[in-house]
Amino acid sequence: MKRSLVATLVLLSALLAATVASAGTTRAYIADFAVSPADTANLKPTLQRLLATRLAGEGLVTVDSAAEADVIVSGSYVTLGKMFSLDVIAKNASGKQVASAFEQGESVDALIPAIGKLSAKIKGDILSQVKVQAAAPATAAQVAPSAEIVRKPASAEIVMAPAAEIVHNDAMPGWYSQRITGVMSGIATWGTKDVVVADNTGIHVYRPGAKLDLVTEAALPDRMKILGIDAMGPEASGRVLIFVTIIDRETVASRIYALQNDTLKIVAEEIPYMFRSLSPYGGPKKVYAQQMGRSEDFYGDVYEANIVDGGVKLTNPIKMPRYANVFNFNMFRDKSGKSYLTAFSESGYLLVYSDTGEEIWRSSDKLGGSETYFQKKDADERTTGTPFRTRFIDQRIVVTDKGDVLVPQNSGFFVLGNLRSYSKYSIVSFAWNGSSLEESWRTKQSQNYLADWTYNPAAKELTLLEVAQKGTFGGKGGSVVRVLGVE
């Protein structure tokens, strides 16, 4: 299949609008397509997007994970000579088949019409066979006596237009580094101006001056992938500990480096834990660890991690509620001292849990958003329709000493299932009012993807790792470090 056809399919699917989910709406997860022979034209994501955009609407929406879906739709694309066959199966959450259909064609020109026919065939069966909880009937509004109605003056309802047609924006605040070659995925700081960043080749320590100067670096084997990077220190001796969460094929094999006298040395390696540093309740910074199970992406409790004799000692376990894991949680207290845990759902909604683990609030907008992921073999391939399960690493949640909750919000371009490409972001601050998180402020939107970020409570500064150019079409891409004061 020609690349021009695939580009056209991607463009058509990206231009279709997404549908917002509501109570009583059927939620569908579109799994990766199986393509045979080999997928030389990158058809899997294209077919997935096309089917999802045609199914969405009129009582059905697509979601980002199978765990949140009422129905899972999987499909296959097979070519025999000039003929192709598209087959789609839909199963409910218990694995029972609720719909199936197929379409054939004699040329690639018939591919898009075939997908449209497929979606029309299975959508009706899905909506009739999959029952979801309907929204509770709205309580009838009580109309106040006419004498108690207070009407605002007409002037209060009028929003004045700006005097000029052109609105000028101030220059983006903060300090920017020069462009760093490569698409960086993680950043860590430790109270000084130095930063350590990670990409798919290893870790790199930079020191800001007139520009960011490379101090030292450590390479990793090609088979390893960095999922996160964190730092603690400096200790009294000047040593900084750098915790690098690494997945080696499908196994967690993390490392801890010591940075001292501008030199990196391995303290421990092949560690079976994933790490994240955070400041619970806005207090002292700590490093937390969690294991990965054979069938679970995140297994068991989250523990405080301490270095003892070159190894890791785990203490003070924290039980994680649904969706929460070592990468995406933090804790805050209200004015009375009551404790809450906050985390992201798999679809990107910000959640608040009570101290008993009950979900008590969920944001109306998606927040966070990351392109960093790992893949594992899916033991439930017959249900999901794909041999591999993709899990994205969530963004950090920061709690300040005032109890405010800071989260990033990546958005733009397209986000569909396992296909993510963000193009702009803001940092958003929330405050707990006793029943929900209310937005206090947000930074001006940047036209870049935010890969990772940290917060320095002493300096009241955000250190932001932006990807200015994705590594596409054979290019290496480029990243930028930005420091922004928030008070």
Short mmCIF file of C-alpha atoms in Angstrom, two decimals:
data_model
loop_
_atom_site.label_atom_id
_atom_site.label_comp_id
_atom_site.label_asym_id
_atom_site.label_seq_id
_atom_site.Cartn_x
_atom_site.Cartn_y
_atom_site.Cartn_z
CA MET A 1 0.00 0.00 0.00
CA LYS A 2 1.34 3.40 -0.89
CA ARG A 3 2.43 5.75 1.89
CA SER A 4 0.32 8.52 0.32
CA LEU A 5 -2.82 6.49 1.01
CA VAL A 6 -1.88 6.03 4.67
CA ALA A 7 -1.14 9.73 5.05
CA THR A 8 -4.56 10.53 3.57
CA LEU A 9 -6.28 8.08 5.94
CA VAL A 10 -4.51 9.58 8.96
CA LEU A 11 -5.45 13.12 7.92
CA LEU A 12 -9.10 12.23 7.37
CA SER A 13 -9.39 10.48 10.71
CA ALA A 14 -7.61 13.23 12.66
CA LEU A 15 -10.03 15.86 11.34
CA LEU A 16 -13.10 14.07 12.72
CA ALA A 17 -14.36 15.50 16.02
CA ALA A 18 -14.38 13.50 19.26
CA THR A 19 -17.59 12.88 21.16
CA VAL A 20 -17.88 13.59 24.89
CA ALA A 21 -19.07 10.76 27.13
CA SER A 22 -22.12 11.13 29.34
CA ALA A 23 -24.00 8.98 31.81
CA GLY A 24 -25.81 6.10 30.10
CA THR A 25 -23.44 6.17 27.12
CA THR A 26 -21.78 2.95 25.93
CA ARG A 27 -17.98 3.13 26.21
CA ALA A 28 -15.98 1.26 23.57
CA TYR A 29 -12.27 0.49 23.50
CA ILE A 30 -10.83 -0.02 20.00
CA ALA A 31 -7.95 -2.49 20.18
CA ASP A 32 -5.04 -2.60 17.74
CA PHE A 33 -5.86 -4.24 14.41
CA ALA A 34 -4.15 -7.47 13.38
CA VAL A 35 -2.70 -6.95 9.90
CA SER A 36 -1.61 -9.78 7.59
CA PRO A 37 0.78 -9.98 5.81
CA ALA A 38 3.24 -7.78 7.74
CA ASP A 39 2.13 -4.20 8.42
CA THR A 40 4.61 -2.48 6.12
CA ALA A 41 2.40 0.57 5.61
CA ASN A 42 1.69 1.28 9.31
CA LEU A 43 -1.97 0.36 8.86
CA LYS A 44 -2.66 -0.72 12.47
CA PRO A 45 -3.02 2.77 13.99
CA THR A 46 -4.72 4.12 10.88
CA LEU A 47 -7.45 1.47 10.88
CA GLN A 48 -7.89 1.89 14.64
CA ARG A 49 -8.44 5.64 14.31
CA LEU A 50 -10.79 5.33 11.34
CA LEU A 51 -13.02 2.78 13.05
CA ALA A 52 -13.08 4.72 16.33
CA THR A 53 -14.14 8.00 14.72
CA ARG A 54 -16.94 6.28 12.78
CA LEU A 55 -18.27 4.41 15.81
CA ALA A 56 -18.27 7.44 18.12
CA GLY A 57 -21.50 9.40 18.48
CA GLU A 58 -25.21 8.78 19.11
CA GLY A 59 -24.85 6.89 22.38
CA LEU A 60 -21.34 5.45 21.94
CA VAL A 61 -17.96 6.94 22.81
CA THR A 62 -14.42 5.59 22.63
CA VAL A 63 -12.17 5.38 25.71
CA ASP A 64 -8.42 5.01 26.15
CA SER A 65 -8.24 1.69 28.03
CA ALA A 66 -9.99 -1.66 28.06
CA ALA A 67 -10.42 -1.39 31.85
CA GLU A 68 -12.88 1.51 31.47
CA ALA A 69 -14.83 0.09 28.53
CA ASP A 70 -18.25 -1.56 28.36
CA VAL A 71 -17.32 -3.21 25.08
CA ILE A 72 -13.99 -4.10 23.42
CA VAL A 73 -13.80 -3.98 19.63
CA SER A 74 -11.01 -5.82 17.82
CA GLY A 75 -10.41 -6.23 14.11
CA SER A 76 -8.21 -7.80 11.46
CA TYR A 77 -7.12 -6.77 7.97
CA VAL A 78 -6.01 -9.49 5.57
CA THR A 79 -4.90 -9.10 1.94
CA LEU A 80 -4.91 -11.95 -0.61
CA GLY A 81 -3.60 -10.74 -3.95
CA LYS A 82 -5.59 -7.63 -4.81
CA MET A 83 -8.44 -8.52 -2.45
CA PHE A 84 -8.70 -7.45 1.18
CA SER A 85 -10.96 -8.56 4.02
CA LEU A 86 -11.86 -6.51 7.10
CA ASP A 87 -13.29 -8.44 10.06
CA VAL A 88 -14.46 -6.86 13.33
CA ILE A 89 -15.66 -8.49 16.57
CA ALA A 90 -17.12 -6.73 19.62
CA LYS A 91 -17.19 -8.35 23.08
CA ASN A 92 -18.63 -7.11 26.34
CA ALA A 93 -16.62 -6.76 29.56
CA SER A 94 -17.18 -10.43 30.45
CA GLY A 95 -15.81 -11.61 27.09
CA LYS A 96 -19.13 -12.52 25.45
CA GLN A 97 -19.38 -11.67 21.75
CA VAL A 98 -22.11 -9.09 21.10
CA ALA A 99 -21.46 -8.11 17.48
CA SER A 100 -19.44 -9.13 14.43
CA ALA A 101 -19.21 -8.10 10.80
CA PHE A 102 -16.91 -8.23 7.78
CA GLU A 103 -16.38 -6.36 4.55
CA GLN A 104 -14.36 -7.23 1.45
CA GLY A 105 -12.96 -5.13 -1.36
CA GLU A 106 -10.96 -5.42 -4.55
CA SER A 107 -8.71 -2.37 -4.13
CA VAL A 108 -7.46 0.06 -1.52
CA ASP A 109 -9.90 2.65 -2.84
CA ALA A 110 -12.67 0.63 -1.21
CA LEU A 111 -11.02 0.60 2.24
CA ILE A 112 -12.59 3.72 3.75
CA PRO A 113 -16.13 2.89 2.53
CA ALA A 114 -15.67 -0.61 3.93
CA ILE A 115 -14.83 0.74 7.39
CA GLY A 116 -17.90 2.95 7.26
CA LYS A 117 -20.10 -0.04 6.43
CA LEU A 118 -18.49 -2.12 9.19
CA SER A 119 -19.10 0.51 11.85
CA ALA A 120 -22.73 0.87 10.78
CA LYS A 121 -23.25 -2.90 10.98
CA ILE A 122 -21.85 -3.42 14.48
CA LYS A 123 -22.88 -0.18 16.15
CA GLY A 124 -26.57 -1.05 16.33
CA ASP A 125 -25.81 -4.50 17.76
CA ILE A 126 -23.46 -2.99 20.35
CA LEU A 127 -26.00 -0.43 21.55
CA SER A 128 -28.78 -3.03 21.73
CA GLN A 129 -26.74 -5.82 23.35
CA VAL A 130 -24.56 -3.86 25.81
CA LYS A 131 -26.56 -2.35 28.61
CA VAL A 132 -25.07 0.50 30.63
CA GLN A 133 -26.39 2.28 33.66
CA ALA A 134 -28.63 5.10 32.62
CA ALA A 135 -28.37 8.53 34.17
CA ALA A 136 -30.63 9.13 37.14
CA PRO A 137 -33.62 11.32 36.32
CA ALA A 138 -33.00 14.93 37.16
CA THR A 139 -34.82 16.29 40.16
CA ALA A 140 -37.45 18.79 39.19
CA ALA A 141 -36.22 22.31 39.79
CA GLN A 142 -38.11 24.25 42.41
CA VAL A 143 -39.28 27.61 41.11
CA ALA A 144 -39.04 30.40 43.66
CA PRO A 145 -41.98 32.77 44.09
CA SER A 146 -41.83 35.64 41.66
CA ALA A 147 -41.36 38.09 44.50
CA GLU A 148 -38.05 36.41 45.43
CA ILE A 149 -36.56 36.45 41.95
CA VAL A 150 -33.69 38.93 41.73
CA ARG A 151 -32.86 39.97 38.17
CA LYS A 152 -29.45 41.32 37.28
CA PRO A 153 -29.35 44.65 35.52
CA ALA A 154 -28.92 44.38 31.76
CA SER A 155 -25.48 46.00 32.00
CA ALA A 156 -24.22 43.08 34.10
CA GLU A 157 -25.03 40.60 31.31
CA ILE A 158 -23.08 42.47 28.67
CA VAL A 159 -19.48 41.47 27.97
CA MET A 160 -17.61 44.31 26.30
CA ALA A 161 -15.50 43.49 23.25
CA PRO A 162 -11.84 44.60 23.27
CA ALA A 163 -11.18 48.06 21.92
CA ALA A 164 -8.76 46.71 19.32
CA GLU A 165 -9.18 43.71 17.05
CA ILE A 166 -5.62 42.54 17.66
CA VAL A 167 -4.78 41.14 21.10
CA HIS A 168 -1.07 41.25 21.92
CA ASN A 169 0.44 38.62 24.21
CA ASP A 170 3.50 39.24 26.34
CA ALA A 171 6.60 37.18 25.71
CA MET A 172 6.68 33.79 27.38
CA PRO A 173 8.06 34.24 30.92
CA GLY A 174 10.88 32.27 32.46
CA TRP A 175 14.34 31.14 31.45
CA TYR A 176 14.90 28.91 28.42
CA SER A 177 17.89 26.74 27.61
CA GLN A 178 19.27 26.31 24.14
CA ARG A 179 17.83 23.52 22.02
CA ILE A 180 19.09 20.09 23.13
CA THR A 181 19.36 17.55 20.33
CA GLY A 182 17.07 14.57 20.89
CA VAL A 183 13.65 13.85 22.33
CA MET A 184 14.10 13.86 26.11
CA SER A 185 11.58 11.98 28.24
CA GLY A 186 12.47 12.67 31.90
CA ILE A 187 14.02 15.33 34.13
CA ALA A 188 15.09 15.53 37.78
CA THR A 189 16.50 18.27 40.03
CA TRP A 190 17.85 18.34 43.60
CA GLY A 191 17.73 21.94 44.78
CA THR A 192 20.71 23.27 42.82
CA LYS A 193 20.65 24.68 39.29
CA ASP A 194 21.94 21.41 37.80
CA VAL A 195 19.51 19.07 36.05
CA VAL A 196 19.65 15.47 34.84
CA VAL A 197 17.60 14.49 31.80
CA ALA A 198 16.89 11.12 30.21
CA ASP A 199 16.29 9.95 26.68
CA ASN A 200 16.39 6.60 24.88
CA THR A 201 20.21 6.50 25.03
CA GLY A 202 20.82 7.15 28.75
CA ILE A 203 21.05 10.00 31.28
CA HIS A 204 22.77 13.38 30.87
CA VAL A 205 23.71 15.92 33.56
CA TYR A 206 23.63 19.60 32.56
CA ARG A 207 24.72 22.79 34.34
CA PRO A 208 23.20 26.14 33.34
CA GLY A 209 25.40 29.10 32.57
CA ALA A 210 25.17 31.23 29.48
CA LYS A 211 23.66 27.99 28.16
CA LEU A 212 23.24 24.44 29.39
CA ASP A 213 26.66 22.78 29.53
CA LEU A 214 26.95 19.00 29.53
CA VAL A 215 28.73 17.89 32.72
CA THR A 216 28.65 14.10 32.44
CA GLU A 217 26.48 11.29 31.11
CA ALA A 218 25.92 7.54 31.29
CA ALA A 219 24.77 5.36 28.41
CA LEU A 220 22.38 2.39 28.58
CA PRO A 221 22.15 -0.68 26.34
CA ASP A 222 19.73 -0.39 23.42
CA ARG A 223 17.43 -3.05 24.87
CA MET A 224 16.72 -0.89 27.93
CA LYS A 225 14.13 1.88 28.13
CA ILE A 226 13.96 4.62 30.78
CA LEU A 227 10.47 5.12 32.24
CA GLY A 228 11.36 7.79 34.82
CA ILE A 229 14.21 9.61 36.52
CA ASP A 230 14.37 11.09 40.04
CA ALA A 231 17.06 12.58 42.27
CA MET A 232 17.70 13.06 46.00
CA GLY A 233 20.35 15.11 47.75
CA PRO A 234 22.86 16.51 47.93
CA GLU A 235 24.02 14.63 51.02
CA ALA A 236 26.50 16.12 53.51
CA SER A 237 29.30 14.64 51.40
CA GLY A 238 27.95 16.36 48.31
CA ARG A 239 26.71 13.11 46.79
CA VAL A 240 23.45 13.17 44.78
CA LEU A 241 21.55 9.92 44.27
CA ILE A 242 19.85 9.51 40.88
CA PHE A 243 17.11 6.88 40.64
CA VAL A 244 16.54 5.65 37.08
CA THR A 245 13.49 3.45 36.48
CA ILE A 246 14.36 1.10 33.62
CA ILE A 247 12.50 -1.66 31.85
CA ASP A 248 14.69 -4.29 30.19
CA ARG A 249 12.46 -5.91 27.59
CA GLU A 250 9.55 -6.76 29.93
CA THR A 251 11.41 -6.79 33.24
CA VAL A 252 12.06 -3.90 35.62
CA ALA A 253 15.84 -3.49 35.97
CA SER A 254 16.31 -0.07 37.56
CA ARG A 255 19.58 1.59 38.51
CA ILE A 256 20.79 4.04 41.14
CA TYR A 257 23.69 6.34 40.28
CA ALA A 258 25.74 8.56 42.58
CA LEU A 259 26.73 11.95 41.18
CA GLN A 260 29.77 13.33 42.96
CA ASN A 261 32.56 15.63 41.73
CA ASP A 262 30.81 15.74 38.33
CA THR A 263 31.16 11.97 37.93
CA LEU A 264 28.45 9.31 37.70
CA LYS A 265 28.96 5.96 39.40
CA ILE A 266 26.54 3.04 39.66
CA VAL A 267 25.48 2.36 43.26
CA ALA A 268 23.06 -0.45 42.46
CA GLU A 269 21.62 -2.06 39.32
CA GLU A 270 19.09 -4.71 38.27
CA ILE A 271 16.73 -3.38 40.96
CA PRO A 272 13.21 -4.84 40.57
CA TYR A 273 11.44 -1.63 41.63
CA MET A 274 9.98 1.42 39.88
CA PHE A 275 10.81 4.73 41.57
CA ARG A 276 9.18 8.15 41.94
CA SER A 277 10.17 11.07 44.18
CA LEU A 278 7.48 13.34 45.62
CA SER A 279 6.67 15.51 48.61
CA PRO A 280 3.56 14.08 50.29
CA TYR A 281 1.41 16.73 51.97
CA GLY A 282 3.88 19.35 50.67
CA GLY A 283 6.48 18.14 53.16
CA PRO A 284 10.00 16.72 52.78
CA LYS A 285 10.86 15.03 49.50
CA LYS A 286 10.91 11.21 49.58
CA VAL A 287 11.53 8.40 47.10
CA TYR A 288 8.84 5.76 46.71
CA ALA A 289 9.03 2.33 45.07
CA GLN A 290 6.63 -0.26 43.70
CA GLN A 291 7.01 -3.65 42.06
CA MET A 292 5.74 -4.86 38.69
CA GLY A 293 3.86 -8.15 38.72
CA ARG A 294 3.85 -10.87 36.10
CA SER A 295 0.29 -10.12 35.07
CA GLU A 296 -0.08 -6.68 36.67
CA ASP A 297 1.67 -3.50 35.58
CA PHE A 298 1.84 -2.22 39.17
CA TYR A 299 1.83 -4.80 41.94
CA GLY A 300 1.16 -4.39 45.65
CA ASP A 301 1.69 -1.41 47.93
CA VAL A 302 3.90 1.61 47.37
CA TYR A 303 6.80 1.88 49.85
CA GLU A 304 9.27 4.51 50.96
CA ALA A 305 12.68 3.57 49.52
CA ASN A 306 15.99 4.09 51.30
CA ILE A 307 19.53 3.15 50.28
CA VAL A 308 21.17 0.73 52.74
CA ASP A 309 24.56 -0.87 52.00
CA GLY A 310 24.20 -0.39 48.28
CA GLY A 311 20.70 -1.91 48.26
CA VAL A 312 17.13 -0.67 48.67
CA LYS A 313 15.21 -0.97 51.94
CA LEU A 314 11.42 -0.59 51.77
CA THR A 315 9.39 0.82 54.68
CA ASN A 316 6.01 2.43 55.48
CA PRO A 317 3.72 0.81 52.87
CA ILE A 318 0.87 2.82 51.35
CA LYS A 319 -2.09 0.92 49.91
CA MET A 320 -3.01 2.25 46.48
CA PRO A 321 -6.69 2.69 45.57
CA ARG A 322 -7.95 1.85 42.07
CA TYR A 323 -5.94 3.55 39.27
CA ALA A 324 -3.26 4.88 41.64
CA ASN A 325 0.34 3.72 41.29
CA VAL A 326 3.85 4.86 42.18
CA PHE A 327 4.06 7.25 39.24
CA ASN A 328 0.75 9.09 39.46
CA PHE A 329 -0.18 9.66 43.12
CA ASN A 330 0.33 12.23 45.86
CA MET A 331 -1.36 13.13 49.14
CA PHE A 332 -2.72 16.36 50.61
CA ARG A 333 -4.63 17.53 53.69
CA ASP A 334 -7.53 19.92 54.07
CA LYS A 335 -7.64 22.76 56.60
CA SER A 336 -8.88 20.42 59.32
CA GLY A 337 -5.97 18.03 58.76
CA LYS A 338 -7.99 15.31 57.01
CA SER A 339 -5.92 13.30 54.54
CA TYR A 340 -6.71 12.66 50.86
CA LEU A 341 -4.95 10.81 48.05
CA THR A 342 -5.04 12.10 44.48
CA ALA A 343 -4.14 10.25 41.28
CA PHE A 344 -4.90 10.07 37.56
CA SER A 345 -7.30 7.55 36.02
CA GLU A 346 -6.12 5.57 33.00
CA SER A 347 -8.04 7.99 30.77
CA GLY A 348 -6.43 11.06 32.34
CA TYR A 349 -9.04 12.33 34.79
CA LEU A 350 -7.77 13.69 38.11
CA LEU A 351 -9.24 11.74 41.05
CA VAL A 352 -9.48 12.37 44.78
CA TYR A 353 -9.85 9.48 47.24
CA SER A 354 -10.84 9.61 50.90
CA ASP A 355 -8.61 8.10 53.58
CA THR A 356 -10.66 4.88 53.24
CA GLY A 357 -9.86 4.56 49.51
CA GLU A 358 -13.27 5.71 48.25
CA GLU A 359 -13.30 7.89 45.11
CA ILE A 360 -15.04 11.13 46.12
CA TRP A 361 -14.24 13.47 43.23
CA ARG A 362 -13.27 13.30 39.54
CA SER A 363 -12.29 16.18 37.24
CA SER A 364 -14.50 17.02 34.29
CA ASP A 365 -11.49 17.67 32.02
CA LYS A 366 -8.62 15.34 31.19
CA LEU A 367 -5.33 16.39 32.75
CA GLY A 368 -1.80 15.00 32.76
CA GLY A 369 -1.03 13.24 29.49
CA SER A 370 2.22 11.47 28.62
CA GLU A 371 3.82 9.82 25.60
CA THR A 372 6.18 7.64 27.69
CA TYR A 373 5.06 4.02 27.81
CA PHE A 374 6.09 0.39 28.14
CA GLN A 375 4.60 -2.75 26.62
CA LYS A 376 4.04 -6.25 28.01
CA LYS A 377 2.59 -9.40 26.55
CA ASP A 378 -1.15 -9.45 27.13
CA ALA A 379 -2.37 -12.67 28.72
CA ASP A 380 -5.94 -11.70 27.80
CA GLU A 381 -5.25 -11.40 24.07
CA ARG A 382 -8.47 -13.23 23.17
CA THR A 383 -10.48 -10.45 24.81
CA THR A 384 -8.37 -7.40 23.94
CA GLY A 385 -7.48 -8.51 20.42
CA THR A 386 -3.83 -7.47 20.71
CA PRO A 387 -0.76 -9.50 21.77
CA PHE A 388 0.75 -6.59 23.73
CA ARG A 389 -0.61 -4.34 26.43
CA THR A 390 0.55 -0.71 26.34
CA ARG A 391 0.80 1.23 29.62
CA PHE A 392 1.59 4.95 29.71
CA ILE A 393 3.59 6.49 32.56
CA ASP A 394 1.48 9.25 34.13
CA GLN A 395 2.68 12.78 34.82
CA ARG A 396 3.82 13.86 38.28
CA ILE A 397 1.33 15.34 40.73
CA VAL A 398 2.88 17.99 43.02
CA VAL A 399 1.46 19.11 46.38
CA THR A 400 2.79 22.41 47.72
CA ASP A 401 3.32 23.42 51.36
CA LYS A 402 0.04 25.36 51.10
CA GLY A 403 -1.83 22.20 50.13
CA ASP A 404 -2.34 23.22 46.50
CA VAL A 405 -2.28 20.46 43.88
CA LEU A 406 -0.25 21.19 40.74
CA VAL A 407 -0.70 19.09 37.60
CA PRO A 408 0.20 19.55 33.93
CA GLN A 409 -2.34 19.40 31.12
CA ASN A 410 -1.00 18.19 27.78
CA SER A 411 -3.39 18.48 24.86
CA GLY A 412 -3.59 19.00 21.12
CA PHE A 413 -3.09 17.02 17.92
CA PHE A 414 -4.53 13.56 18.59
CA VAL A 415 -5.00 11.14 21.48
CA LEU A 416 -6.71 7.84 20.73
CA GLY A 417 -6.13 4.62 22.66
CA ASN A 418 -2.44 3.76 22.33
CA LEU A 419 -1.82 6.58 19.84
CA ARG A 420 -0.70 9.78 21.53
CA SER A 421 0.95 12.91 20.21
CA TYR A 422 0.59 16.09 22.28
CA SER A 423 1.43 19.55 20.99
CA LYS A 424 0.71 22.06 23.81
CA TYR A 425 0.47 22.25 27.59
CA SER A 426 -0.22 24.32 30.70
CA ILE A 427 0.50 23.80 34.40
CA VAL A 428 -2.71 24.02 36.46
CA SER A 429 -3.03 24.70 40.20
CA PHE A 430 -6.01 23.38 42.18
CA ALA A 431 -7.18 24.06 45.73
CA TRP A 432 -9.43 21.76 47.78
CA ASN A 433 -12.63 23.49 48.93
CA GLY A 434 -13.88 20.64 51.11
CA SER A 435 -15.77 18.79 48.39
CA SER A 436 -13.85 19.28 45.13
CA LEU A 437 -10.67 20.66 43.61
CA GLU A 438 -11.15 24.16 42.20
CA GLU A 439 -8.76 25.67 39.67
CA SER A 440 -6.76 28.55 41.19
CA TRP A 441 -4.51 29.49 38.28
CA ARG A 442 -2.79 28.11 35.22
CA THR A 443 0.31 29.02 33.24
CA LYS A 444 0.13 30.48 29.78
CA GLN A 445 -0.17 27.70 27.22
CA SER A 446 3.08 26.62 25.59
CA GLN A 447 3.11 25.30 22.04
CA ASN A 448 5.26 22.30 22.97
CA TYR A 449 4.73 18.88 24.53
CA LEU A 450 5.65 18.68 28.24
CA ALA A 451 7.58 15.43 28.73
CA ASP A 452 8.34 15.83 32.47
CA TRP A 453 8.65 18.50 35.15
CA THR A 454 9.71 19.17 38.75
CA TYR A 455 8.93 21.77 41.42
CA ASN A 456 11.42 23.50 43.74
CA PRO A 457 9.47 24.59 46.85
CA ALA A 458 12.31 26.72 48.23
CA ALA A 459 12.68 28.80 45.07
CA LYS A 460 8.98 28.49 44.06
CA GLU A 461 10.12 27.43 40.60
CA LEU A 462 8.97 24.93 38.02
CA THR A 463 11.61 23.18 35.92
CA LEU A 464 9.94 22.05 32.71
CA LEU A 465 11.20 19.64 30.05
CA GLU A 466 9.60 20.55 26.73
CA VAL A 467 9.84 18.64 23.47
CA ALA A 468 10.06 21.32 20.79
CA GLN A 469 10.28 18.90 17.87
CA LYS A 470 9.30 15.25 17.72
CA GLY A 471 11.79 12.77 16.27
CA THR A 472 9.98 12.08 13.00
CA PHE A 473 11.00 11.57 9.37
CA GLY A 474 14.47 10.39 10.35
CA GLY A 475 15.29 13.49 12.44
CA LYS A 476 16.52 13.33 16.03
CA GLY A 477 14.10 15.99 17.30
CA GLY A 478 14.87 18.61 19.93
CA SER A 479 14.10 19.46 23.56
CA VAL A 480 14.26 22.54 25.80
CA VAL A 481 14.62 23.03 29.57
CA ARG A 482 12.58 25.92 30.94
CA VAL A 483 12.58 27.40 34.46
CA LEU A 484 9.47 29.33 35.49
CA GLY A 485 8.76 31.12 38.79
CA VAL A 486 5.19 30.70 40.03
CA GLU A 487 5.16 33.17 42.94
#
